[in-house]
Short mmCIF file of C-alpha atoms in Angstrom, two decimals:
data_model
loop_
_atom_site.label_atom_id
_atom_site.label_comp_id
_atom_site.label_asym_id
_atom_site.label_seq_id
_atom_site.Cartn_x
_atom_site.Cartn_y
_atom_site.Cartn_z
CA MET A 26 0.90 105.11 278.78
CA SER A 27 0.38 103.40 282.06
CA THR A 28 2.62 100.63 282.86
CA THR A 29 3.28 98.02 285.58
CA LYS A 30 5.80 95.05 285.49
CA SER A 31 6.73 93.90 281.90
CA SER A 32 9.22 91.37 280.85
CA THR A 33 12.27 92.86 279.24
CA SER A 34 12.05 91.03 275.84
CA ASN A 35 8.57 92.46 275.24
CA ASP A 36 9.51 96.03 276.04
CA LEU A 37 10.45 97.21 272.87
CA THR A 38 7.53 95.62 271.16
CA LEU A 39 5.24 97.37 273.57
CA ASN A 40 6.69 100.87 273.43
CA ARG A 41 6.88 100.65 269.72
CA LEU A 42 3.13 99.45 269.39
CA CYS A 43 1.80 102.11 271.89
CA ARG A 44 3.60 104.93 269.95
CA THR A 45 1.80 103.70 266.71
CA LEU A 46 -1.49 103.36 268.49
CA GLU A 47 -1.31 106.76 269.86
CA ALA A 48 -0.40 108.41 266.55
CA SER A 49 -2.97 106.42 264.40
CA VAL A 50 -6.03 108.41 265.20
CA SER A 51 -7.05 108.17 261.70
CA PRO A 52 -5.97 106.12 258.69
CA TYR A 53 -4.31 109.23 257.40
CA HIS A 54 -2.31 109.58 260.47
CA CYS A 55 -1.60 105.85 260.46
CA ILE A 56 0.17 106.37 257.16
CA MET A 57 2.12 109.45 258.59
CA GLU A 58 3.42 107.17 261.45
CA ALA A 59 4.24 104.37 259.01
CA GLU A 60 6.14 106.86 256.73
CA ARG A 61 7.88 108.12 259.60
CA GLN A 62 9.19 104.78 260.62
CA LEU A 63 10.09 103.86 257.23
CA ALA A 64 11.95 107.16 256.58
CA GLU A 65 13.97 106.55 259.56
CA ALA A 66 14.94 103.07 258.16
CA GLY A 67 16.02 104.57 254.87
CA PHE A 68 13.00 104.23 252.68
CA THR A 69 12.87 106.72 249.80
CA ALA A 70 9.40 108.33 249.02
CA LEU A 71 8.09 107.66 245.48
CA SER A 72 4.95 109.07 243.82
CA LEU A 73 2.39 106.94 242.24
CA GLY A 74 2.06 109.37 239.18
CA GLU A 75 5.81 110.02 238.40
CA PRO A 76 8.69 107.97 236.76
CA TRP A 77 10.72 105.81 239.21
CA ASP A 78 14.54 105.59 239.20
CA LEU A 79 14.88 102.17 241.20
CA LYS A 80 18.23 100.79 242.22
CA LYS A 81 19.12 97.37 243.36
CA GLY A 82 19.40 97.25 247.14
CA GLY A 83 16.88 100.11 247.33
CA HIS A 84 14.17 100.70 249.66
CA TYR A 85 11.14 102.74 248.82
CA ARG A 86 7.82 103.86 250.17
CA ILE A 87 4.68 105.00 248.19
CA ASN A 88 1.70 107.17 249.90
CA ALA A 89 -1.43 106.23 248.00
CA PHE A 90 -4.24 108.61 248.38
CA ASP A 91 -3.34 109.60 251.83
CA SER A 92 -4.73 106.53 253.61
CA THR A 93 -2.85 103.65 251.95
CA LEU A 94 0.74 102.94 251.69
CA LEU A 95 2.96 100.53 249.89
CA ALA A 96 6.68 99.94 250.65
CA PHE A 97 9.31 97.67 249.06
CA SER A 98 12.81 96.52 249.28
CA LEU A 99 14.87 95.46 246.34
CA GLY A 100 17.45 92.78 246.76
CA GLN A 101 20.92 92.53 245.08
CA ASP A 102 19.50 90.53 242.20
CA ALA A 103 17.11 93.27 241.38
CA ILE A 104 19.42 94.76 238.71
CA PRO A 105 17.68 97.22 236.50
CA GLY A 106 17.77 95.84 232.89
CA SER A 107 18.65 92.50 234.10
CA ILE A 108 15.49 90.84 235.44
CA PRO A 109 15.13 87.37 234.25
CA ALA A 110 11.97 86.13 232.57
CA GLU A 111 11.51 83.66 235.40
CA GLY A 112 10.98 86.76 237.56
CA LEU A 113 12.30 87.34 241.12
CA ASN A 114 11.48 86.04 244.66
CA LEU A 115 8.32 88.02 245.62
CA ARG A 116 7.24 88.32 249.37
CA LEU A 117 4.52 90.58 250.42
CA ALA A 118 2.69 91.16 253.77
CA ALA A 119 -0.49 93.22 254.09
CA ALA A 120 -2.76 94.79 256.70
CA HIS A 121 -5.44 97.30 256.94
CA THR A 122 -5.18 100.92 258.46
CA ASP A 123 -8.88 101.70 259.23
CA TRP A 124 -10.81 100.70 262.30
CA PRO A 125 -14.70 100.90 263.18
CA CYS A 126 -15.55 104.65 264.21
CA LEU A 127 -18.02 107.22 263.93
CA LYS A 128 -17.42 109.91 260.89
CA VAL A 129 -18.64 113.40 260.63
CA LYS A 130 -21.35 113.99 257.90
CA PRO A 131 -21.53 117.06 255.81
CA SER A 132 -23.68 119.83 257.34
CA PRO A 133 -22.74 118.26 260.78
CA GLU A 134 -24.19 121.03 263.16
CA VAL A 135 -27.37 119.79 265.07
CA SER A 136 -28.98 121.66 267.83
CA THR A 137 -31.29 120.45 270.47
CA ASN A 138 -32.47 123.28 272.84
CA ARG A 139 -29.05 124.82 273.60
CA TYR A 140 -27.03 121.57 273.20
CA ALA A 141 -24.63 121.51 270.20
CA LYS A 142 -24.38 117.94 268.57
CA LEU A 143 -22.66 116.44 265.77
CA ASN A 144 -24.51 114.60 262.87
CA VAL A 145 -22.23 111.55 262.38
CA GLU A 146 -22.68 108.05 260.58
CA VAL A 147 -21.41 104.70 261.52
CA TYR A 148 -18.22 103.34 259.77
CA GLY A 149 -17.57 99.81 259.74
CA GLY A 150 -19.01 97.50 262.47
CA PRO A 151 -18.21 98.88 265.96
CA ILE A 152 -19.67 97.71 269.29
CA LEU A 153 -21.83 100.90 269.67
CA SER A 154 -22.23 100.64 273.40
CA THR A 155 -18.63 100.78 273.99
CA TRP A 156 -18.61 104.25 272.41
CA MET A 157 -20.76 105.55 275.10
CA ASP A 158 -19.47 108.28 277.57
CA ARG A 159 -15.98 108.05 276.22
CA PRO A 160 -13.75 111.05 275.70
CA LEU A 161 -13.72 111.50 271.99
CA SER A 162 -11.57 113.69 269.74
CA ALA A 163 -11.51 114.50 266.01
CA ALA A 164 -8.90 113.74 263.31
CA GLY A 165 -8.66 113.56 259.41
CA LYS A 166 -8.16 115.84 256.48
CA VAL A 167 -9.72 119.12 255.46
CA CYS A 168 -9.59 120.46 251.90
CA VAL A 169 -9.29 123.95 250.92
CA MET A 170 -9.40 126.07 247.83
CA GLY A 171 -5.95 126.28 246.17
CA ASP A 172 -4.97 127.99 242.75
CA ASP A 173 -5.93 125.13 240.72
CA PRO A 174 -9.42 123.69 241.30
CA PHE A 175 -8.07 120.22 240.38
CA ARG A 176 -5.57 120.37 243.15
CA PRO A 177 -7.20 121.58 246.31
CA GLU A 178 -4.76 121.97 249.35
CA VAL A 179 -4.90 119.10 251.70
CA LEU A 180 -4.49 119.58 255.36
CA PHE A 181 -4.53 117.11 258.26
CA ILE A 182 -5.88 117.65 261.68
CA ASN A 183 -5.63 115.88 264.91
CA HIS A 184 -7.26 118.02 267.81
CA GLU A 185 -5.76 115.52 270.31
CA GLN A 186 -7.61 117.14 273.35
CA PRO A 187 -11.02 115.38 273.86
CA VAL A 188 -13.96 117.36 272.99
CA PHE A 189 -16.88 115.21 272.28
CA THR A 190 -18.86 112.50 274.16
CA ILE A 191 -21.89 110.56 273.41
CA PRO A 192 -23.85 110.62 276.71
CA SER A 193 -25.67 107.43 277.89
CA LEU A 194 -29.44 107.52 278.93
CA ALA A 195 -29.43 107.20 282.72
CA ILE A 196 -30.74 103.93 283.98
CA HIS A 197 -33.62 105.71 285.78
CA MET A 198 -34.81 106.76 282.37
CA ASN A 199 -34.38 103.39 280.72
CA ARG A 200 -34.80 100.62 283.31
CA ASP A 201 -34.40 97.80 280.71
CA VAL A 202 -30.86 99.18 279.77
CA ASN A 203 -29.10 96.06 281.24
CA ASN A 204 -31.47 93.85 279.34
CA GLY A 205 -29.81 94.86 276.01
CA VAL A 206 -30.26 97.98 274.13
CA ALA A 207 -30.56 98.58 270.45
CA TYR A 208 -28.84 101.81 269.47
CA ASN A 209 -30.24 103.81 266.57
CA PRO A 210 -27.32 105.45 264.90
CA GLN A 211 -29.21 108.63 264.02
CA VAL A 212 -30.64 109.01 267.31
CA ASP A 213 -28.68 107.64 270.04
CA MET A 214 -25.06 108.08 268.64
CA LEU A 215 -24.84 111.82 268.00
CA PRO A 216 -22.01 113.29 270.09
CA LEU A 217 -22.54 116.25 272.42
CA ALA A 218 -20.04 119.15 271.40
CA GLY A 219 -21.10 121.98 273.64
CA ILE A 220 -23.53 124.45 274.71
CA LEU A 221 -24.54 126.92 272.11
CA THR A 222 -23.72 130.64 272.96
CA ASP A 223 -22.93 133.64 271.01
CA ALA A 224 -19.38 132.31 270.62
CA LEU A 225 -20.63 128.99 269.33
CA ASN A 226 -23.04 129.48 266.37
CA LYS A 227 -25.47 126.78 265.84
CA ASP A 228 -25.23 126.72 262.07
CA HIS A 229 -21.39 126.41 261.68
CA PHE A 230 -19.86 125.54 265.13
CA PHE A 231 -18.02 122.43 263.63
CA LEU A 232 -16.78 124.43 260.39
CA ASP A 233 -15.43 127.14 262.79
CA PHE A 234 -13.67 124.26 264.96
CA LEU A 235 -12.12 123.12 261.58
CA ALA A 236 -11.20 126.55 260.44
CA LYS A 237 -9.36 127.02 263.68
CA GLU A 238 -7.52 123.86 263.58
CA ILE A 239 -6.08 124.63 259.95
CA GLY A 240 -5.65 128.26 260.65
CA ARG A 241 -7.89 129.14 257.44
CA PRO A 242 -11.14 130.92 256.97
CA ALA A 243 -14.15 128.84 257.40
CA GLU A 244 -15.30 129.86 253.86
CA SER A 245 -12.21 128.35 252.26
CA ILE A 246 -12.99 125.01 253.26
CA LEU A 247 -14.31 122.79 250.48
CA ASP A 248 -14.86 119.34 252.05
CA TYR A 249 -13.31 117.18 254.81
CA GLU A 250 -13.15 113.71 256.06
CA ILE A 251 -13.06 113.53 259.92
CA CYS A 252 -13.48 110.59 262.01
CA LEU A 253 -14.21 110.80 265.83
CA TYR A 254 -11.73 108.52 267.92
CA ASN A 255 -11.67 107.20 271.37
CA ALA A 256 -9.00 109.54 272.98
CA ASP A 257 -8.21 107.05 275.75
CA LYS A 258 -4.48 106.08 275.93
CA PRO A 259 -3.08 102.52 275.72
CA GLN A 260 -2.64 100.76 279.25
CA GLN A 261 -0.68 97.85 280.29
CA ILE A 262 -3.04 95.75 282.53
CA GLY A 263 -2.99 92.20 284.14
CA LEU A 264 -1.51 90.95 287.30
CA GLN A 265 1.76 90.38 285.59
CA GLY A 266 1.30 93.29 283.21
CA GLU A 267 0.88 90.90 280.39
CA PHE A 268 -1.97 92.49 278.60
CA LEU A 269 -2.40 95.83 276.52
CA SER A 270 -5.81 97.50 276.64
CA SER A 271 -6.16 99.94 274.02
CA PRO A 272 -8.24 101.51 271.12
CA ARG A 273 -7.36 100.56 267.68
CA LEU A 274 -5.45 97.24 268.40
CA ASP A 275 -7.61 96.09 265.20
CA ASN A 276 -5.62 96.34 263.01
CA ILE A 277 -2.74 98.67 264.16
CA THR A 278 -1.12 95.57 265.75
CA SER A 279 -0.83 94.27 262.16
CA VAL A 280 0.28 97.49 260.71
CA GLN A 281 3.22 97.46 263.02
CA ALA A 282 4.08 93.93 262.40
CA CYS A 283 4.32 94.56 258.81
CA LEU A 284 6.42 97.62 259.16
CA THR A 285 8.72 95.86 261.85
CA GLY A 286 9.04 92.82 259.60
CA LEU A 287 9.93 94.65 256.51
CA ILE A 288 12.53 96.77 258.23
CA GLU A 289 14.13 94.19 260.23
CA GLY A 290 13.72 91.17 257.84
CA GLY A 291 15.89 92.79 255.18
CA CYS A 292 15.87 91.72 251.36
CA GLU A 293 18.87 89.91 250.25
CA THR A 294 17.18 88.62 246.91
CA GLY A 295 14.24 89.47 245.14
CA ILE A 296 11.43 91.98 246.07
CA HIS A 297 10.02 92.28 249.54
CA GLY A 298 7.06 94.76 250.18
CA ILE A 299 4.12 95.57 252.31
CA ALA A 300 0.75 96.99 251.53
CA LEU A 301 -1.24 98.85 254.20
CA TYR A 302 -4.76 99.08 253.05
CA ASP A 303 -7.59 101.57 254.02
CA ASN A 304 -11.35 100.53 253.93
CA GLU A 305 -11.16 96.83 255.04
CA GLU A 306 -13.83 97.58 257.55
CA ILE A 307 -16.15 98.28 254.72
CA GLY A 308 -15.39 95.70 252.32
CA SER A 309 -12.23 96.96 250.47
CA SER A 310 -13.84 97.93 247.35
CA THR A 311 -12.41 101.28 247.00
CA LYS A 312 -9.38 102.61 244.96
CA GLN A 313 -7.23 102.55 248.21
CA GLY A 314 -8.64 99.22 249.31
CA ALA A 315 -7.34 95.62 248.75
CA ASP A 316 -10.20 94.85 246.48
CA SER A 317 -8.59 97.06 243.62
CA LEU A 318 -5.78 96.84 241.23
CA LEU A 319 -3.61 99.26 243.24
CA LEU A 320 -1.14 96.67 244.31
CA GLU A 321 -0.85 94.91 241.03
CA ARG A 322 -0.31 98.20 239.26
CA VAL A 323 2.51 99.10 241.72
CA LEU A 324 4.06 95.88 241.08
CA GLU A 325 3.91 96.20 237.43
CA LYS A 326 5.32 99.67 237.77
CA ILE A 327 8.39 98.22 239.82
CA PHE A 328 8.98 95.55 236.95
CA LEU A 329 8.75 98.25 234.29
CA SER A 330 10.97 100.66 236.13
CA LEU A 331 13.50 97.86 236.42
CA GLY A 332 13.51 97.40 232.67
CA SER A 333 11.58 94.02 232.87
CA GLY A 334 8.28 92.87 230.95
CA ARG A 335 5.15 91.61 232.38
CA GLU A 336 6.06 87.99 232.02
CA ALA A 337 8.64 88.36 234.76
CA LEU A 338 5.85 90.09 236.92
CA LEU A 339 3.49 87.25 236.46
CA ASN A 340 5.98 84.44 236.96
CA SER A 341 7.09 86.37 240.33
CA LEU A 342 3.55 86.54 241.30
CA MET A 343 2.65 82.85 240.55
CA LYS A 344 5.70 81.74 242.75
CA GLY A 345 5.42 84.52 245.18
CA PHE A 346 3.81 84.55 248.76
CA MET A 347 1.67 86.92 250.61
CA PHE A 348 1.28 87.18 254.39
CA SER A 349 -2.17 88.55 255.36
CA LEU A 350 -2.09 90.05 258.86
CA ASP A 351 -5.45 90.76 260.83
CA VAL A 352 -6.38 90.05 264.38
CA ALA A 353 -8.14 86.94 265.58
CA HIS A 354 -10.73 85.97 268.11
CA ALA A 355 -9.30 84.71 271.55
CA LEU A 356 -11.14 82.28 273.61
CA HIS A 357 -13.55 84.55 275.68
CA PRO A 358 -13.05 83.83 279.51
CA ASN A 359 -16.76 84.25 280.01
CA HIS A 360 -18.13 82.81 276.85
CA THR A 361 -16.04 79.69 275.96
CA GLU A 362 -19.00 78.25 274.23
CA LYS A 363 -18.64 80.88 271.28
CA CYS A 364 -15.29 79.33 270.22
CA ASP A 365 -14.73 76.10 268.29
CA ILE A 366 -14.67 72.89 270.36
CA LYS A 367 -11.21 72.04 269.47
CA ASN A 368 -9.41 75.06 267.60
CA GLN A 369 -9.22 77.77 270.28
CA ILE A 370 -6.39 80.23 271.12
CA ILE A 371 -5.89 81.84 274.57
CA MET A 372 -4.25 85.18 274.74
CA GLY A 373 -0.58 84.42 275.63
CA ASP A 374 -0.42 81.16 273.42
CA GLY A 375 1.21 83.11 270.65
CA LEU A 376 0.02 84.30 267.28
CA ALA A 377 -2.96 82.73 265.55
CA LEU A 378 -2.69 81.07 261.96
CA LYS A 379 -6.26 81.43 260.85
CA LEU A 380 -7.98 78.80 258.69
CA ALA A 381 -11.47 78.70 257.08
CA SER A 382 -12.71 76.41 254.43
CA ASN A 383 -15.10 78.97 253.10
CA GLN A 384 -11.84 81.08 252.47
CA ALA A 385 -12.86 84.07 254.71
CA TYR A 386 -9.35 83.47 255.68
CA ALA A 387 -6.82 82.42 253.03
CA THR A 388 -6.50 78.68 253.50
CA ASP A 389 -3.99 76.53 251.87
CA ALA A 390 -2.25 73.61 253.57
CA SER A 391 0.86 73.90 251.61
CA TYR A 392 1.35 77.55 252.66
CA ILE A 393 0.10 77.23 256.15
CA SER A 394 2.89 74.62 256.48
CA VAL A 395 5.50 77.14 255.46
CA MET A 396 4.52 79.56 258.15
CA GLU A 397 4.32 76.63 260.85
CA GLY A 398 7.83 75.53 259.71
CA LEU A 399 9.08 79.15 260.14
CA CYS A 400 7.47 79.38 263.48
CA ARG A 401 9.23 75.99 264.67
CA LYS A 402 12.45 77.02 263.02
CA ASN A 403 12.57 80.34 264.90
CA GLN A 404 10.81 79.07 268.14
CA ILE A 405 7.88 81.33 267.81
CA PRO A 406 4.68 80.49 269.66
CA TYR A 407 1.57 79.95 267.52
CA ARG A 408 -1.68 78.02 267.29
CA LYS A 409 -4.05 77.29 264.48
CA PHE A 410 -7.55 79.01 264.76
CA SER A 411 -10.95 78.16 263.24
CA ASN A 412 -14.40 79.67 264.03
CA ARG A 413 -17.27 77.56 265.30
CA SER A 414 -19.06 75.89 262.41
CA ASP A 415 -22.26 77.53 263.37
CA ILE A 416 -20.88 80.95 263.85
CA ARG A 417 -19.86 83.21 261.08
CA GLY A 418 -16.49 84.84 261.80
CA GLY A 419 -15.03 87.89 260.31
CA SER A 420 -13.21 88.00 256.97
CA THR A 421 -9.82 89.58 256.10
CA LEU A 422 -8.15 91.17 253.06
CA GLY A 423 -6.12 88.03 252.55
CA SER A 424 -8.49 86.34 250.28
CA ILE A 425 -9.26 89.44 248.46
CA SER A 426 -5.71 90.15 247.73
CA SER A 427 -4.97 86.47 246.74
CA ALA A 428 -7.89 86.38 244.34
CA LYS A 429 -6.64 89.64 242.67
CA LEU A 430 -2.97 88.59 242.34
CA ASN A 431 -3.54 84.80 241.97
CA MET A 432 -0.79 84.52 244.83
CA PRO A 433 -0.53 82.17 247.46
CA THR A 434 -1.60 83.71 250.66
CA VAL A 435 -1.72 82.80 254.40
CA ASP A 436 -3.79 84.74 257.19
CA ALA A 437 -2.41 85.21 260.63
CA GLY A 438 -2.90 87.69 263.54
CA VAL A 439 -2.60 88.43 267.20
CA PRO A 440 -5.58 86.93 269.14
CA MET A 441 -7.66 89.50 270.91
CA LEU A 442 -10.62 90.22 273.33
CA GLY A 443 -13.44 92.97 272.63
CA MET A 444 -12.85 93.08 268.87
CA HIS A 445 -14.43 96.14 267.46
CA SER A 446 -15.03 97.68 270.82
CA ALA A 447 -13.89 101.23 271.50
CA ARG A 448 -11.19 99.29 273.61
CA GLU A 449 -9.65 96.04 272.84
CA ILE A 450 -7.20 93.62 274.63
CA ILE A 451 -4.15 91.59 273.46
CA HIS A 452 -1.30 89.91 275.16
CA ILE A 453 1.97 91.68 274.61
CA GLY A 454 3.84 88.41 273.93
CA ASP A 455 1.55 87.64 271.10
CA GLN A 456 2.49 90.89 269.34
CA ALA A 457 6.05 90.11 269.81
CA ALA A 458 5.35 86.67 268.32
CA LEU A 459 3.74 88.27 265.20
CA GLU A 460 6.51 90.74 264.64
CA ASN A 461 9.21 88.14 264.85
CA LEU A 462 7.15 85.77 262.51
CA THR A 463 6.91 88.56 259.94
CA ALA A 464 10.49 89.31 260.01
CA ALA A 465 11.44 85.65 259.62
CA PHE A 466 9.11 85.63 256.69
CA PHE A 467 11.11 88.31 255.03
CA ARG A 468 14.50 86.96 256.21
CA GLY A 469 13.84 83.26 255.62
#
């Protein structure tokens, strides 16, 4: 990481976030980093498909399908066998682990003359032009044959060293390039992998690459899920070192805020938890996404493991509170006309409380007021944000989770520039504000 001058109060936030950004080269690796932080904080690993022996005051984490994580802390009143019918104080925070990228298809080897290329598909909604000419590497999981066909061995890879790139077409060959270019994902976005030689077989060079990464024969590989990622490092920029430019700020900023908030916020009473979901960028409708029954089933299992019935769970949900975290659009310095005429936020103003009457962001005045009260009580800078009425903004997992759980929810996040670019920009102080509010949410 390259640094200049930084305020001392933000150093911890910056260093912690940069470590997580560099580690989170795929949703799987994001979960590994989250588990590392939680394990260091004393969170015990549980399995989805095994009985749980929970204890009051305990801290637990659950890896769900490799790319989603749930973690929770139990207060001193979460006594097994003694949960009241009126339920417990339930506070949850959620974010997503995925980001727009390119994913490697099956049979990915493509050759053009003697160039070796990869057949990839677009995941989510990246700004494709920002992926051109970048140093790209590969990360994800590889499944190989095991003793039991129903339990293939799963191995995770991160090559780290940049290998691939997507070369731009020179301006001499496309004089209109600066007038706007429409990129064809099947034609323009195929990464260059190398020059075909006797040592680089045109029919299985990528499979050979994976085999070398996992130290297994290529014929043992059954399947894989590999994403290409921008190998650029996070860099502190700005005349006063106030900004952070990095890949994957959307939504690793929120992942880190959830982790920091749960670890530092504590849990004196009730149940405090986080859900770090995969697949938000493609709609969340997967077994590991927010538009599933995963969180409700984990919560039900918690209550059952504590010797409680479903009534206590339902009562806890109805009076509980969820904090949904995802990035927000900062006012663009060159395109101020793209923001609402009043509800704007500039990087450095603090975190954004996100409102939308169409519920693209979970909006409820009563609960927005709770978060405002926490900000004011703890002197945390914030602004309210809404999109222009004639521009459709993004959406978050907040409304999805709120509808699934029938639970009050508020959306918030760090304001940023370049959302869905291969590199994005935030203000470091805004990240500190979001982490402080998440901790206050669990503590308050």
